[in-house]
């Protein structure tokens, strides 16, 4: 670029390759006064070149373009942004407006969640007797998905957890010669806390995310709308089978996790603390009360329902495309684990305080 | 002097698993022309394009782009070729997590060293060309089907590619928007000397823009030649296409 008599001569083509260098040169001549831009030497121009000319025209109070070939002129006409209407500026929102909005948003969310909760419970109870609006075999296939497929991971993790718990306490108990109390410890902790909690948290990660992402995908791809248009209630068709399957599976999974966890403890007791199998088992049955077992299994139902309801809730609120699905899936897992732990705390307050 | 084809395939065979979709395709696409690929729904038009651009690896045969055999090319070298090609996918394929503006900015930011002001200007112009000036801040999920397609076209032409490939650009558009899109495509060809390959069924737009026609049927090339020759063709499928206007 060369500047002479207030005329700026462009001496190369104006394409994407040349523009970055040209923008740098522009800084050097920023102070000059330019009334005309000579494009005689420009043979090729593309949209980046036109954008550059627009930039020049804005910087230097609209100099005229001279000596353009007809082709360049036509390309310029197509790609010039100067004739476009100015983009609208977005209005900045007041701080208090924002607070109000978020409060309102929270209220709306809570309201929707409660409605959904009522809907799901209602249709689930109706669904026990009235099988209309269910897909055939869906409870079984969901149970396989939620329950059977999770057997391996839940079994393995509760076994390891049992081993760890027993091993950690064994070292302490042995110092006092209180070896046999490892059975008490394992029984109480697995039955009342570890079994239900571990199972629910694994299920929240495994099935909760699956529920949320499945429903969210159906939402963003208009599948739920399609169901509605076929006069099918999406909650009955999609959520209720999951709700039933979860309700069926969770007590079985919890019982299994608890037993395997205690088995882990038994192995430590035999190998490390020299307790006989019979003594350990007798002790376990002495310690466990009916109340402990009932509360442990009872609360796991609530955990299961929490998982289904939160997963479906976030699924139904998904919007946007694939990235919306990812977002609600993450949120649903975090929320389910949070509420499971809160519920667990409430449960302890009610029954053991 | 005869022009060299800018894209050509010889004996191209495409399969999905065991199903052979394209058998022995030989086509030539010449620079600076608008080539329209025709054929019934499901006959393999999208498959042909994807195999040429190596989104699927062709089963056998050769593909030349810019005179270079590409089926065995290394990734980086092929990327250099791809950066000179713009593609409009049948369903848009905008990145859902970004606004329309950011979607169009992707190729500009990744493949050029242009400054943000220039990029912004280019994006506004390209959006205006496809009649979407007001949509730049919206997310893809907030657009209608036809708007998505136009936004995707704006992204495909962001870099002024030498070859533009469009899979059904005007499906789902009203006749006026569709006509203005044809106008734009003609301008791109005339002013930027772009080579354009279009899959479309719209007879009106074929009449307006096509230089060459390639007609696919049952995995084979049934006809390949100029629009005038296609209109005079005695091949029954092609005759009925131009008479009925659709399948
Ligand atoms: N990913 C895939 N896997 C297996 N088969 C496929 C796949 N994509 C397409 N097909 C099959 O290949 C054939 C050709 O599909 P293609 O999408 O190329 O058709 P098309 O000519 O573009 O049709 P349309 O005009 O409807 O877009 C179809 O029979 C389809 O079933
Ligand atoms: Mg197709």
Coordinates of C-alpha atoms and ligand atoms in Angstrom, one line a residue:
Chain A
X1 CA 0.0 0.0 0.0
X2 CA 1.2 3.4 -0.9
X3 CA -0.2 6.8 -0.1
X4 CA 0.2 9.8 -2.4
X5 CA -1.8 13.0 -2.8
X6 CA -4.5 11.7 -0.4
X7 CA -4.9 8.7 -2.7
X8 CA -4.3 5.2 -1.2
X9 CA -2.9 2.8 -3.8
X10 CA -3.6 -0.8 -3.2
X11 CA -0.8 -2.7 -4.9
X12 CA -1.7 -6.3 -4.5
X13 CA -4.7 -8.6 -4.8
X14 CA -7.1 -8.4 -1.9
X15 CA -7.7 -12.0 -0.6
X16 CA -7.7 -13.7 2.7
X17 CA -3.9 -14.3 2.4
X18 CA -3.0 -10.7 2.0
X19 CA -5.4 -9.1 4.4
X20 CA -3.7 -9.8 7.8
X21 CA -0.5 -8.1 6.5
X22 CA -2.5 -5.2 5.1
X23 CA -4.3 -4.7 8.5
X24 CA -0.8 -4.2 10.1
X25 CA 0.2 -1.7 7.4
X26 CA -3.0 0.1 8.1
X27 CA -1.8 1.1 11.6
X28 CA 1.1 3.0 10.0
X29 CA -1.0 5.2 7.8
X30 CA -3.8 5.6 10.4
X31 CA -3.0 9.4 10.8
X32 CA -3.0 10.2 7.1
X33 CA -5.9 11.8 5.3
X34 CA -7.2 9.8 2.4
X35 CA -10.0 10.8 0.0
X36 CA -9.6 8.1 -2.7
X37 CA -8.6 4.5 -2.8
X38 CA -7.1 3.4 -6.1
X39 CA -7.8 -0.3 -6.9
X40 CA -6.2 -0.4 -10.3
X41 CA -3.7 -3.0 -9.4
X42 CA -6.2 -5.3 -7.7
X43 CA -6.9 -8.3 -10.0
X44 CA -8.6 -10.6 -7.5
X45 CA -10.8 -9.7 -4.5
X46 CA -12.7 -12.0 -2.2
X47 CA -15.1 -11.3 0.7
X48 CA -12.2 -10.7 3.1
X49 CA -10.8 -8.1 0.7
X50 CA -14.1 -6.4 0.5
X51 CA -14.4 -6.4 4.3
X52 CA -11.0 -4.8 4.3
X53 CA -12.1 -2.0 2.0
X54 CA -15.2 -1.5 4.2
X55 CA -12.8 -1.2 7.1
X56 CA -10.8 1.5 5.2
X57 CA -13.9 3.4 4.2
X58 CA -15.1 3.5 7.8
X59 CA -11.7 4.6 9.2
X60 CA -11.1 7.4 6.7
X61 CA -14.5 9.1 6.4
X62 CA -15.6 7.3 3.3
X63 CA -13.0 7.8 0.6
X64 CA -14.1 6.9 -2.9
X65 CA -13.1 3.7 -4.7
X66 CA -11.5 4.5 -8.0
X67 CA -10.3 2.6 -11.0
X68 CA -12.1 -0.6 -10.2
X69 CA -12.6 -3.1 -12.9
X70 CA -16.3 -4.1 -13.5
X71 CA -15.7 -7.5 -11.9
X72 CA -14.2 -6.1 -8.7
X73 CA -17.1 -3.6 -8.6
X74 CA -19.7 -6.3 -8.8
X75 CA -17.9 -8.5 -6.2
X76 CA -17.7 -5.4 -4.0
X77 CA -21.4 -4.7 -4.3
X78 CA -22.3 -8.3 -3.2
X79 CA -19.9 -8.5 -0.3
X80 CA -19.9 -4.9 1.1
X81 CA -21.3 -4.6 4.6
X82 CA -21.6 -0.8 4.5
X83 CA -25.1 -0.9 3.1
X84 CA -26.4 -3.4 5.8
X85 CA -28.6 -2.1 8.6
X86 CA -26.7 -1.5 11.8
X87 CA -27.0 -4.5 14.2
X88 CA -29.2 -3.9 17.2
X89 CA -27.5 -3.3 20.5
X90 CA -28.8 -5.6 23.3
X91 CA -30.2 -3.8 26.3
X92 CA -28.2 -4.2 29.5
X93 CA -30.4 -5.5 32.3
X94 CA -30.7 -4.0 35.7
X95 CA -29.3 -5.8 38.6
X96 CA -32.6 -6.0 40.4
X97 CA -34.3 -7.2 37.3
X98 CA -31.9 -10.0 37.2
X99 CA -32.4 -11.0 40.8
X100 CA -36.2 -10.9 40.3
X101 CA -35.9 -13.0 37.2
X102 CA -33.8 -15.7 38.8
X103 CA -36.2 -15.8 41.8
X104 CA -39.1 -16.1 39.5
X105 CA -37.2 -18.8 37.5
X106 CA -36.6 -20.8 40.7
X107 CA -40.3 -20.5 41.7
X108 CA -41.3 -21.7 38.2
X109 CA -38.8 -24.7 38.4
X110 CA -40.1 -25.7 41.8
X111 CA -43.7 -25.5 40.6
X112 CA -43.0 -27.6 37.5
X113 CA -41.1 -30.2 39.6
X114 CA -43.9 -30.6 42.0
X115 CA -46.5 -31.0 39.2
X116 CA -44.3 -33.6 37.5
X117 CA -43.8 -35.4 40.8
X118 CA -47.5 -35.6 41.4
X119 CA -48.1 -36.7 37.8
X120 CA -45.5 -39.5 38.0
X121 CA -46.8 -40.8 41.4
X122 CA -50.4 -40.6 40.2
X123 CA -49.7 -42.5 36.9
X124 CA -47.4 -45.0 38.6
X125 CA -50.1 -46.0 41.1
X126 CA -52.7 -46.1 38.3
X127 CA -50.3 -48.0 36.2
X128 CA -50.1 -50.9 38.7
X129 CA -53.7 -51.8 38.0
X130 CA -54.4 -50.2 34.7
X131 CA -51.8 -51.3 32.1
X132 CA -53.2 -49.1 29.4
X133 CA -50.7 -46.7 27.8
X134 CA -47.7 -48.9 28.6
X135 CA -45.5 -50.5 26.0
X136 CA -45.7 -54.3 26.3
X137 CA -42.7 -55.7 28.2
X138 CA -41.3 -52.3 28.9
X139 CA -41.1 -52.9 32.7
X140 CA -39.2 -56.1 32.2
X141 CA -36.8 -54.6 29.7
X142 CA -36.2 -51.6 31.9
X143 CA -35.7 -53.9 34.9
X144 CA -33.0 -55.7 32.9
X145 CA -31.4 -52.4 32.0
X146 CA -31.6 -50.9 35.5
X147 CA -31.2 -54.0 37.7
X148 CA -29.5 -56.9 36.0
X149 CA -27.0 -54.9 34.1
X150 CA -25.9 -53.2 37.3
X151 CA -25.4 -56.4 39.3
X152 CA -21.8 -56.7 38.4
X153 CA -20.6 -53.2 39.3
X154 CA -22.7 -53.0 42.5
X155 CA -21.6 -56.4 43.7
X156 CA -17.9 -55.7 43.0
X157 CA -18.0 -52.2 44.6
X158 CA -19.9 -53.3 47.8
X159 CA -17.5 -56.3 48.2
X160 CA -14.5 -54.0 48.0
X161 CA -16.2 -51.5 50.4
X162 CA -16.9 -54.4 52.8
X163 CA -13.2 -55.4 52.7
X164 CA -12.0 -51.9 53.3
X165 CA -14.4 -51.1 56.2
X166 CA -13.5 -54.4 58.0
X167 CA -9.8 -54.0 57.4
X168 CA -9.7 -50.4 58.6
X169 CA -11.6 -51.2 61.8
X170 CA -9.9 -54.6 62.4
X171 CA -6.6 -52.9 63.1
X172 CA -8.2 -50.8 65.9
X173 CA -10.4 -53.5 67.3
X174 CA -7.5 -55.9 67.6
X175 CA -5.7 -53.5 69.9
X176 CA -8.5 -53.9 72.4
X177 CA -9.1 -57.6 71.8
X178 CA -12.5 -56.7 70.6
X179 CA -12.2 -58.7 67.5
X180 CA -15.8 -60.0 67.4
X181 CA -17.2 -56.5 67.2
X182 CA -16.1 -56.3 63.6
X183 CA -19.3 -58.3 62.9
X184 CA -21.4 -55.7 64.7
X185 CA -19.8 -52.9 62.8
X186 CA -20.2 -54.6 59.4
X187 CA -23.8 -55.6 60.0
X188 CA -25.0 -52.2 61.3
X189 CA -23.1 -50.1 58.8
X190 CA -23.9 -52.1 55.7
X191 CA -27.5 -52.6 56.5
X192 CA -28.4 -49.1 57.6
X193 CA -26.1 -47.0 55.6
X194 CA -23.6 -48.4 53.2
X195 CA -25.8 -50.8 51.3
X196 CA -28.6 -48.4 50.4
X197 CA -26.4 -45.4 49.9
X198 CA -23.8 -47.1 47.7
X199 CA -26.5 -48.8 45.6
X200 CA -28.4 -45.6 45.1
X201 CA -25.4 -43.5 44.2
X202 CA -24.3 -46.0 41.6
X203 CA -27.8 -46.2 40.2
X204 CA -27.9 -42.4 40.1
X205 CA -24.8 -42.3 38.0
X206 CA -25.8 -45.3 35.9
X207 CA -29.5 -45.2 35.4
X208 CA -30.3 -41.6 36.4
X209 CA -28.1 -40.3 33.7
X210 CA -29.6 -42.8 31.2
X211 CA -33.1 -41.7 32.1
X212 CA -32.3 -38.0 31.8
X213 CA -30.4 -38.4 28.5
X214 CA -33.0 -40.7 27.0
X215 CA -35.9 -38.4 27.8
X216 CA -33.9 -35.3 26.9
X217 CA -33.1 -36.7 23.5
X218 CA -36.7 -37.6 23.0
X219 CA -37.6 -34.0 23.9
X220 CA -35.2 -32.2 21.6
X221 CA -35.9 -34.5 18.7
X222 CA -39.7 -33.9 19.1
X223 CA -40.3 -37.5 19.9
X224 CA -42.3 -36.6 23.0
X225 CA -44.5 -34.3 20.8
X226 CA -45.0 -37.1 18.4
X227 CA -46.2 -39.3 21.3
X228 CA -48.6 -36.6 22.5
X229 CA -49.9 -36.3 18.9
X230 CA -50.7 -40.0 18.9
X231 CA -52.7 -39.3 22.1
X232 CA -50.2 -41.1 24.3
X233 CA -49.2 -39.7 27.6
X234 CA -45.4 -39.5 27.6
X235 CA -45.3 -39.9 31.4
X236 CA -47.2 -43.1 31.3
X237 CA -45.4 -44.4 28.2
X238 CA -41.9 -43.4 29.0
X239 CA -41.5 -42.6 32.7
X240 CA -43.9 -45.0 34.5
X241 CA -42.1 -48.2 33.2
X242 CA -38.9 -46.9 34.5
X243 CA -40.5 -46.0 37.8
X244 CA -41.9 -49.5 38.2
X245 CA -38.6 -51.1 37.2
X246 CA -36.7 -49.0 39.6
X247 CA -39.1 -49.8 42.4
X248 CA -38.8 -53.5 41.7
X249 CA -35.0 -53.5 41.4
X250 CA -33.8 -51.3 44.2
X251 CA -34.7 -53.5 47.2
X252 CA -33.1 -56.5 45.5
X253 CA -30.0 -54.6 44.6
X254 CA -29.8 -53.2 48.2
X255 CA -30.1 -56.6 49.8
X256 CA -27.5 -58.0 47.4
X257 CA -25.1 -55.2 48.1
X258 CA -25.6 -55.5 51.8
X259 CA -25.0 -59.2 51.8
X260 CA -21.9 -59.0 49.6
X261 CA -20.5 -56.2 51.7
X262 CA -20.9 -58.2 54.9
X263 CA -19.3 -61.1 53.1
X264 CA -16.3 -58.9 52.4
X265 CA -16.2 -58.2 56.2
X266 CA -16.4 -61.9 56.9
X267 CA -13.4 -62.6 54.8
X268 CA -11.3 -60.1 56.8
X269 CA -12.7 -61.5 60.0
X270 CA -11.6 -65.1 59.1
X271 CA -8.2 -64.3 57.7
X272 CA -7.1 -61.4 59.9
X273 CA -9.0 -61.6 63.1
X274 CA -9.3 -65.4 63.5
X275 CA -13.1 -65.4 64.0
X276 CA -15.0 -68.4 62.9
X277 CA -17.7 -68.2 60.3
X278 CA -20.3 -69.5 62.7
X279 CA -19.4 -66.9 65.4
X280 CA -19.5 -64.1 62.8
X281 CA -22.8 -65.1 61.3
X282 CA -24.5 -65.6 64.7
X283 CA -23.2 -62.2 65.9
X284 CA -24.5 -60.5 62.7
X285 CA -28.0 -61.9 63.2
X286 CA -28.0 -60.9 66.9
X287 CA -27.1 -57.4 66.2
X288 CA -29.4 -56.6 63.3
X289 CA -32.9 -55.5 64.4
X290 CA -35.9 -55.7 62.3
X291 CA -36.1 -51.9 62.4
X292 CA -32.6 -51.5 60.9
X293 CA -33.4 -53.7 58.0
X294 CA -36.8 -52.1 57.4
X295 CA -35.4 -48.6 57.5
X296 CA -32.5 -49.5 55.2
X297 CA -34.7 -51.0 52.6
X298 CA -37.5 -48.5 53.1
X299 CA -35.3 -45.5 52.5
X300 CA -33.8 -47.1 49.4
X301 CA -37.3 -46.8 47.7
X302 CA -37.2 -43.1 48.3
X303 CA -33.8 -42.9 46.8
X304 CA -34.9 -44.8 43.7
X305 CA -37.9 -42.6 43.2
X306 CA -35.7 -39.5 43.6
X307 CA -33.5 -40.8 40.8
X308 CA -36.4 -41.4 38.4
X309 CA -38.1 -38.2 39.2
X310 CA -35.1 -36.0 39.0
X311 CA -33.9 -37.8 35.8
X312 CA -37.3 -37.3 34.2
X313 CA -37.6 -33.8 35.4
X314 CA -34.4 -32.7 33.8
X315 CA -35.1 -34.7 30.7
X316 CA -38.4 -32.9 30.2
X317 CA -36.8 -29.5 30.7
X318 CA -34.1 -30.1 28.1
X319 CA -34.0 -27.6 25.2
X320 CA -31.8 -26.8 22.4
X321 CA -30.0 -29.6 20.6
X322 CA -27.5 -32.3 21.5
X323 CA -25.7 -30.0 23.9
X324 CA -28.9 -29.4 25.8
X325 CA -29.0 -33.2 26.4
X326 CA -25.5 -33.2 27.8
X327 CA -26.2 -30.3 30.1
X328 CA -29.4 -31.8 31.7
X329 CA -27.7 -35.2 32.1
X330 CA -24.9 -33.8 34.1
X331 CA -27.3 -31.7 36.2
X332 CA -29.6 -34.6 36.9
X333 CA -26.8 -36.8 38.2
X334 CA -25.5 -34.1 40.5
X335 CA -29.0 -33.3 41.7
X336 CA -30.0 -36.9 42.3
X337 CA -26.8 -37.6 44.4
X338 CA -27.4 -34.3 46.3
X339 CA -31.0 -35.2 47.2
X340 CA -30.2 -38.8 48.0
X341 CA -27.7 -37.6 50.6
X342 CA -30.2 -35.0 52.0
X343 CA -32.9 -37.6 52.2
X344 CA -30.5 -40.0 54.0
X345 CA -29.7 -37.3 56.5
X346 CA -33.4 -36.6 57.1
X347 CA -34.0 -40.3 57.5
X348 CA -31.3 -40.6 60.2
X349 CA -32.8 -37.6 62.1
X350 CA -36.2 -39.2 62.0
X351 CA -35.4 -42.7 63.0
X352 CA -32.2 -42.5 65.1
X353 CA -32.1 -39.1 66.8
Chain B
X1 CA -8.7 -26.7 -25.6
X2 CA -10.6 -29.0 -23.3
X3 CA -10.7 -28.1 -19.6
X4 CA -9.4 -30.5 -17.0
X5 CA -12.0 -31.7 -14.5
X6 CA -11.7 -30.3 -11.0
X7 CA -13.3 -33.4 -9.5
X8 CA -13.3 -36.8 -11.2
X9 CA -14.0 -40.3 -10.1
X10 CA -13.1 -43.6 -11.9
X11 CA -14.7 -46.9 -11.0
X12 CA -15.9 -45.6 -7.6
X13 CA -17.6 -48.2 -5.6
X14 CA -19.3 -47.3 -2.3
X15 CA -20.7 -49.7 0.3
X16 CA -22.3 -49.5 3.7
X17 CA -21.3 -52.9 5.3
X18 CA -22.3 -55.4 2.7
X19 CA -24.8 -53.2 0.9
X20 CA -23.4 -51.8 -2.3
X21 CA -24.9 -48.4 -2.9
X22 CA -22.7 -47.1 -5.8
X23 CA -21.4 -49.4 -8.5
X24 CA -18.6 -48.1 -10.8
X25 CA -19.2 -44.4 -10.8
X26 CA -17.3 -42.4 -13.4
X27 CA -18.1 -38.7 -13.3
X28 CA -16.2 -35.5 -14.2
X29 CA -17.0 -32.1 -12.7
X30 CA -15.5 -29.1 -14.5
X31 CA -14.2 -25.9 -12.9
X32 CA -16.5 -22.9 -13.0
X33 CA -19.6 -24.9 -13.7
X34 CA -22.7 -25.7 -11.7
X35 CA -23.2 -29.5 -11.8
X36 CA -26.5 -30.8 -10.5
X37 CA -26.7 -34.4 -9.3
X38 CA -30.2 -35.9 -9.7
X39 CA -31.7 -39.1 -8.8
X40 CA -34.5 -40.7 -6.8
X41 CA -34.6 -40.4 -3.0
X42 CA -32.3 -43.0 -1.5
X43 CA -30.4 -43.7 -4.7
X44 CA -27.0 -42.6 -3.2
X45 CA -26.5 -39.0 -4.0
X46 CA -25.4 -38.1 -0.5
X47 CA -23.3 -41.2 -0.4
X48 CA -21.6 -40.2 -3.6
X49 CA -20.7 -36.8 -2.2
X50 CA -19.5 -38.2 1.1
X51 CA -17.3 -40.7 -0.7
X52 CA -15.8 -38.1 -2.9
X53 CA -15.0 -35.9 0.1
X54 CA -13.8 -39.0 2.0
X55 CA -16.3 -38.6 4.8
X56 CA -16.7 -42.3 4.0
X57 CA -13.7 -44.2 2.6
X58 CA -14.6 -45.4 -0.9
X59 CA -14.6 -49.2 -1.1
X60 CA -12.6 -49.1 -4.4
X61 CA -11.9 -46.8 -7.3
X62 CA -10.2 -43.5 -7.6
X63 CA -11.2 -39.9 -6.8
X64 CA -9.2 -36.9 -8.1
X65 CA -9.8 -33.4 -6.6
X66 CA -7.8 -30.5 -8.1
X67 CA -6.1 -33.2 -10.3
X68 CA -4.7 -35.0 -7.2
X69 CA -5.7 -38.6 -6.3
X70 CA -7.1 -38.3 -2.8
X71 CA -8.3 -41.7 -1.7
X72 CA -4.9 -42.6 -0.3
X73 CA -3.8 -39.1 0.8
X74 CA -2.5 -38.4 4.3
X75 CA -4.8 -36.5 6.6
X76 CA -2.9 -33.2 6.7
X77 CA -2.6 -33.1 2.9
X78 CA -6.2 -33.9 2.5
X79 CA -7.2 -31.2 5.1
X80 CA -5.4 -28.7 2.8
X81 CA -7.7 -29.7 0.0
X82 CA -10.7 -29.7 2.2
X83 CA -10.1 -26.1 3.3
X84 CA -10.7 -25.1 -0.3
X85 CA -14.1 -26.9 -0.3
X86 CA -17.3 -25.8 1.3
X87 CA -20.0 -28.3 2.1
X88 CA -23.6 -27.7 2.9
X89 CA -25.0 -30.8 4.6
X90 CA -28.4 -32.1 4.0
X91 CA -29.5 -31.4 7.5
X92 CA -27.4 -28.3 8.1
X93 CA -25.0 -29.8 10.6
X94 CA -24.5 -26.5 12.6
X95 CA -22.8 -26.9 15.9
X96 CA -25.6 -26.8 18.3
X97 CA -23.7 -25.4 21.3
X98 CA -22.7 -22.2 19.4
X99 CA -24.6 -19.2 18.1
X100 CA -25.0 -18.8 14.4
X101 CA -22.3 -16.1 14.4
X102 CA -19.8 -18.4 16.1
X103 CA -20.7 -21.2 13.8
X104 CA -19.7 -19.2 10.8
X105 CA -16.7 -17.8 12.6
X106 CA -15.2 -21.4 13.0
X107 CA -13.6 -21.7 9.5
X108 CA -12.6 -18.1 9.4
X109 CA -10.8 -18.3 12.8
X110 CA -9.3 -21.7 12.2
X111 CA -8.0 -21.3 8.6
X112 CA -7.1 -17.6 8.3
X113 CA -5.3 -15.0 10.2
X114 CA -7.9 -12.4 9.7
X115 CA -8.5 -9.9 12.5
X116 CA -11.8 -10.0 14.5
X117 CA -13.2 -6.8 12.9
X118 CA -12.7 -8.2 9.4
X119 CA -14.2 -11.6 10.4
X120 CA -17.2 -9.8 11.9
X121 CA -17.8 -7.9 8.7
X122 CA -17.5 -11.1 6.6
X123 CA -20.0 -13.0 8.8
X124 CA -22.5 -10.2 8.6
X125 CA -22.3 -10.0 4.9
X126 CA -22.6 -13.8 4.4
X127 CA -25.6 -13.9 6.7
X128 CA -27.1 -11.1 4.8
X129 CA -26.5 -12.9 1.5
X130 CA -28.6 -15.8 2.8
X131 CA -31.3 -13.4 4.2
X132 CA -30.5 -14.2 7.8
X133 CA -29.1 -10.8 8.9
X134 CA -31.2 -10.8 12.1
X135 CA -30.2 -14.3 13.2
X136 CA -26.6 -13.9 14.1
X137 CA -27.1 -14.0 17.9
X138 CA -29.5 -16.9 17.8
X139 CA -28.7 -20.5 18.6
X140 CA -29.3 -23.2 16.0
X141 CA -32.1 -24.7 17.9
X142 CA -34.0 -21.4 17.7
X143 CA -34.1 -21.5 13.9
X144 CA -36.6 -23.1 11.6
X145 CA -35.5 -25.9 9.3
X146 CA -35.1 -23.6 6.3
X147 CA -33.2 -21.0 8.3
X148 CA -30.8 -23.6 9.6
X149 CA -30.1 -24.6 6.0
X150 CA -29.4 -21.0 5.0
X151 CA -27.1 -20.5 8.0
X152 CA -25.2 -23.6 7.1
X153 CA -24.8 -22.3 3.6
X154 CA -23.4 -19.1 5.0
X155 CA -20.9 -21.2 6.9
X156 CA -20.0 -23.2 3.8
X157 CA -19.2 -20.0 1.8
X158 CA -17.5 -18.3 4.7
X159 CA -14.0 -18.9 3.2
X160 CA -15.1 -18.3 -0.4
X161 CA -14.2 -21.9 -1.3
X162 CA -13.1 -22.9 -4.7
X163 CA -15.6 -25.8 -4.7
X164 CA -19.0 -25.6 -3.0
X165 CA -20.9 -28.8 -2.5
X166 CA -24.6 -28.4 -1.5
X167 CA -26.8 -31.3 -0.5
X168 CA -30.4 -30.2 -1.2
X169 CA -29.9 -26.5 -0.4
X170 CA -33.5 -25.4 -1.4
X171 CA -35.5 -28.3 0.2
X172 CA -37.8 -26.7 2.7
X173 CA -37.5 -23.2 1.4
X174 CA -40.3 -21.1 -0.1
X175 CA -40.0 -20.3 -3.8
X176 CA -38.9 -16.7 -3.3
X177 CA -36.1 -17.6 -0.9
X178 CA -35.2 -20.5 -3.1
X179 CA -34.9 -18.2 -6.1
X180 CA -32.7 -15.7 -4.2
X181 CA -30.5 -18.6 -3.2
X182 CA -30.2 -19.6 -6.8
X183 CA -29.3 -16.0 -7.6
X184 CA -26.6 -16.2 -4.9
X185 CA -25.2 -19.4 -6.3
X186 CA -25.1 -18.0 -9.8
X187 CA -23.2 -14.9 -8.4
X188 CA -20.8 -17.1 -6.6
X189 CA -20.1 -18.9 -9.8
X190 CA -19.8 -15.8 -11.9
X191 CA -17.9 -13.6 -9.6
X192 CA -15.7 -15.9 -7.6
X193 CA -15.4 -18.5 -10.3
X194 CA -16.6 -21.1 -7.8
X195 CA -17.2 -24.7 -8.9
X196 CA -20.5 -25.7 -7.5
X197 CA -22.0 -29.2 -7.1
X198 CA -25.6 -29.3 -6.1
X199 CA -28.0 -32.1 -5.2
X200 CA -31.5 -30.9 -5.7
X201 CA -34.9 -32.0 -6.9
X202 CA -36.3 -28.6 -7.6
X203 CA -37.0 -28.4 -11.3
X204 CA -37.3 -24.7 -11.3
X205 CA -33.9 -24.2 -9.7
X206 CA -32.4 -26.8 -12.0
X207 CA -33.6 -24.8 -15.0
X208 CA -32.2 -21.6 -13.5
X209 CA -28.7 -22.7 -12.5
X210 CA -27.6 -26.0 -13.9
X211 CA -24.8 -26.2 -16.5
X212 CA -24.3 -30.0 -16.3
X213 CA -26.5 -32.8 -15.1
X214 CA -25.5 -36.1 -13.6
X215 CA -28.4 -38.5 -13.2
X216 CA -27.9 -41.4 -10.8
X217 CA -30.1 -44.4 -10.8
X218 CA -29.7 -47.8 -9.0
X219 CA -26.1 -47.0 -8.1
X220 CA -25.1 -46.2 -11.6
X221 CA -24.7 -43.0 -13.7
X222 CA -27.6 -43.0 -16.1
X223 CA -26.8 -39.7 -17.8
X224 CA -24.1 -37.1 -17.6
X225 CA -24.0 -34.1 -19.8
X226 CA -25.4 -30.6 -20.3
X227 CA -28.8 -29.4 -19.2
X228 CA -29.9 -29.0 -22.8
X229 CA -28.9 -32.5 -23.7
X230 CA -30.6 -33.8 -20.6
X231 CA -33.9 -32.1 -21.5
X232 CA -33.7 -33.7 -25.0
X233 CA -32.7 -37.1 -23.6
X234 CA -34.8 -40.1 -24.6
X235 CA -33.9 -42.2 -21.5
X236 CA -37.3 -42.9 -19.9
X237 CA -36.4 -42.0 -16.3
X238 CA -34.9 -38.7 -17.3
X239 CA -37.8 -37.9 -19.6
X240 CA -40.3 -38.5 -17.0
X241 CA -38.3 -36.5 -14.5
X242 CA -38.4 -33.4 -16.6
X243 CA -42.1 -34.0 -17.6
X244 CA -43.5 -34.7 -14.1
X245 CA -41.1 -32.5 -12.3
X246 CA -40.5 -34.9 -9.5
X247 CA -40.5 -38.6 -8.8
Ligands
LIG1 N1 -24.9 -44.6 7.4 C1 -25.5 -45.5 6.6 N2 -25.5 -46.8 6.9 C2 -26.1 -47.7 6.1 N3 -26.8 -47.4 5.0 C3 -26.9 -46.1 4.7 C4 -26.3 -45.1 5.4 N4 -26.6 -43.9 4.9 C5 -27.3 -44.2 3.8 N5 -27.5 -45.5 3.7 C6 -28.3 -46.2 2.6 O1 -27.7 -45.8 1.4 C7 -28.6 -45.5 0.4 C8 -28.4 -44.2 -0.2 O2 -28.5 -43.2 0.7 P1 -28.2 -41.7 0.4 O3 -28.3 -40.9 1.7 O4 -26.9 -41.5 -0.3 O5 -29.5 -41.3 -0.5 P2 -29.8 -39.9 -1.2 O6 -29.7 -40.2 -2.7 O7 -29.0 -38.8 -0.7 O8 -31.3 -39.7 -0.9 P3 -32.1 -38.4 -0.5 O9 -32.5 -37.7 -1.8 O10 -33.4 -38.9 0.2 O11 -31.3 -37.6 0.4 C9 -30.0 -45.7 1.0 O12 -30.6 -46.8 0.6 C10 -29.7 -45.7 2.5 O13 -30.6 -46.6 3.1
LIG2 MG1 -29.3 -37.3 0.6

